[in-house]
XYZ file of C-alpha atoms in Angstrom:
126
model
C 0.000 0.000 0.000
C 1.354 3.410 -1.010
C 1.440 6.206 1.526
C 2.756 9.756 1.223
C 3.825 11.623 4.334
C 4.583 15.334 4.586
C 6.815 16.669 7.350
C 8.477 19.913 8.354
C 5.536 22.218 8.908
C 5.249 24.546 11.859
C 4.888 28.090 13.095
C 7.316 30.638 11.676
C 7.482 34.419 11.801
C 7.138 36.468 8.605
C 10.372 36.422 6.668
C 11.345 33.055 8.090
C 11.924 29.737 6.345
C 10.613 26.192 6.487
C 11.640 23.031 4.694
C 8.894 20.551 3.880
C 9.663 16.974 2.917
C 7.417 14.548 1.067
C 8.258 10.903 1.688
C 6.704 7.825 0.138
C 6.196 4.352 1.553
C 5.459 1.479 -0.777
C 6.908 3.276 -3.803
C 9.529 5.870 -4.761
C 8.803 9.475 -5.639
C 11.542 9.207 -8.281
C 8.939 7.579 -10.534
C 6.416 10.429 -10.431
C 5.901 14.091 -11.006
C 5.332 15.502 -7.521
C 3.299 18.573 -6.741
C 2.916 20.666 -3.608
C -0.461 22.140 -2.779
C -1.708 24.365 -0.021
C -5.148 24.952 1.377
C -5.866 28.026 3.416
C -8.880 28.082 5.744
C -12.074 28.476 3.727
C -10.252 28.341 0.405
C -9.751 25.789 -2.330
C -6.657 23.649 -2.492
C -4.190 25.224 -4.924
C -0.990 24.014 -6.510
C 2.091 26.035 -5.627
C 5.016 24.025 -7.029
C 5.766 20.902 -9.008
C 8.741 18.918 -10.225
C 8.531 16.654 -13.239
C 9.660 13.053 -13.204
C 11.533 12.901 -16.487
C 13.563 16.100 -16.778
C 13.076 17.567 -13.295
C 11.532 20.663 -14.843
C 9.901 22.818 -12.173
C 6.842 25.033 -12.210
C 5.708 27.528 -9.592
C 2.671 29.594 -8.876
C 3.376 33.304 -9.281
C 2.698 33.859 -5.598
C 5.730 31.774 -4.569
C 8.194 32.365 -7.415
C 11.559 33.455 -6.116
C 10.723 32.306 -2.582
C 9.945 28.583 -2.850
C 12.144 25.907 -4.399
C 11.110 22.328 -5.109
C 13.798 19.670 -5.475
C 14.397 15.936 -5.390
C 16.663 13.786 -3.295
C 16.906 10.850 -5.686
C 18.910 8.798 -3.206
C 16.260 9.046 -0.516
C 13.409 9.126 -3.022
C 11.949 12.249 -1.418
C 10.844 15.667 -2.654
C 11.591 18.830 -0.709
C 9.866 22.207 -0.747
C 12.165 24.913 0.583
C 10.116 27.942 1.574
C 11.906 31.225 2.238
C 10.690 34.721 3.066
C 7.391 33.329 4.276
C 4.367 35.599 4.407
C 1.086 35.378 6.342
C -0.708 34.504 3.100
C 1.391 31.330 2.887
C -0.483 29.963 5.896
C -2.348 26.724 5.264
C -2.125 22.980 5.143
C 0.482 21.817 2.651
C 0.023 18.564 0.769
C 2.193 16.639 -1.650
C 0.693 14.558 -4.431
C 1.894 12.432 -7.308
C 0.919 12.391 -10.944
C 2.433 11.466 -14.297
C 3.091 15.124 -15.162
C 2.817 18.558 -13.568
C -0.092 19.596 -15.791
C -2.664 19.277 -13.017
C -0.760 21.189 -10.368
C -0.083 24.893 -10.842
C -3.065 26.800 -12.198
C -5.235 23.738 -12.751
C -8.870 23.639 -11.581
C -8.624 19.844 -11.466
C -6.555 18.109 -8.826
C -4.263 15.170 -9.625
C -5.760 11.734 -9.160
C -2.590 10.128 -7.834
C -1.380 9.573 -4.308
C -1.866 12.256 -1.656
C -0.439 12.828 1.759
C -2.383 13.897 4.839
C -0.848 17.364 4.923
C 1.301 19.418 7.263
C 0.298 22.744 8.789
C 2.270 25.898 8.032
C 1.392 28.991 10.032
C 2.838 32.447 9.434
C 1.184 34.935 11.790
C 0.411 38.458 10.649
């Protein structure tokens, strides 16, 4: 049985940094495109970053460009989201999810139908 687990969330002051990790059990994230999503209270889940499987191409939502970086650790089979210069509007539950490509991550009204984690809370107080 495949399970994704996000870790690294927490409370951080504006301007601070957090490093989220997506780990997989029962498979390896090296075989998938992996997207990061966030869901703020009362809002829809939105894709913020994605890394492709084949060429490691990365896409970002405009709201996080220049501040967030998604990367792979191919040895560990994990995907990391490095978040710098965090803002209160970055607050939400962050999820990782798999798909065959990044097409259904950033800017897509449809969510990927692959594996999803349970999420990790990120809070940036105003």
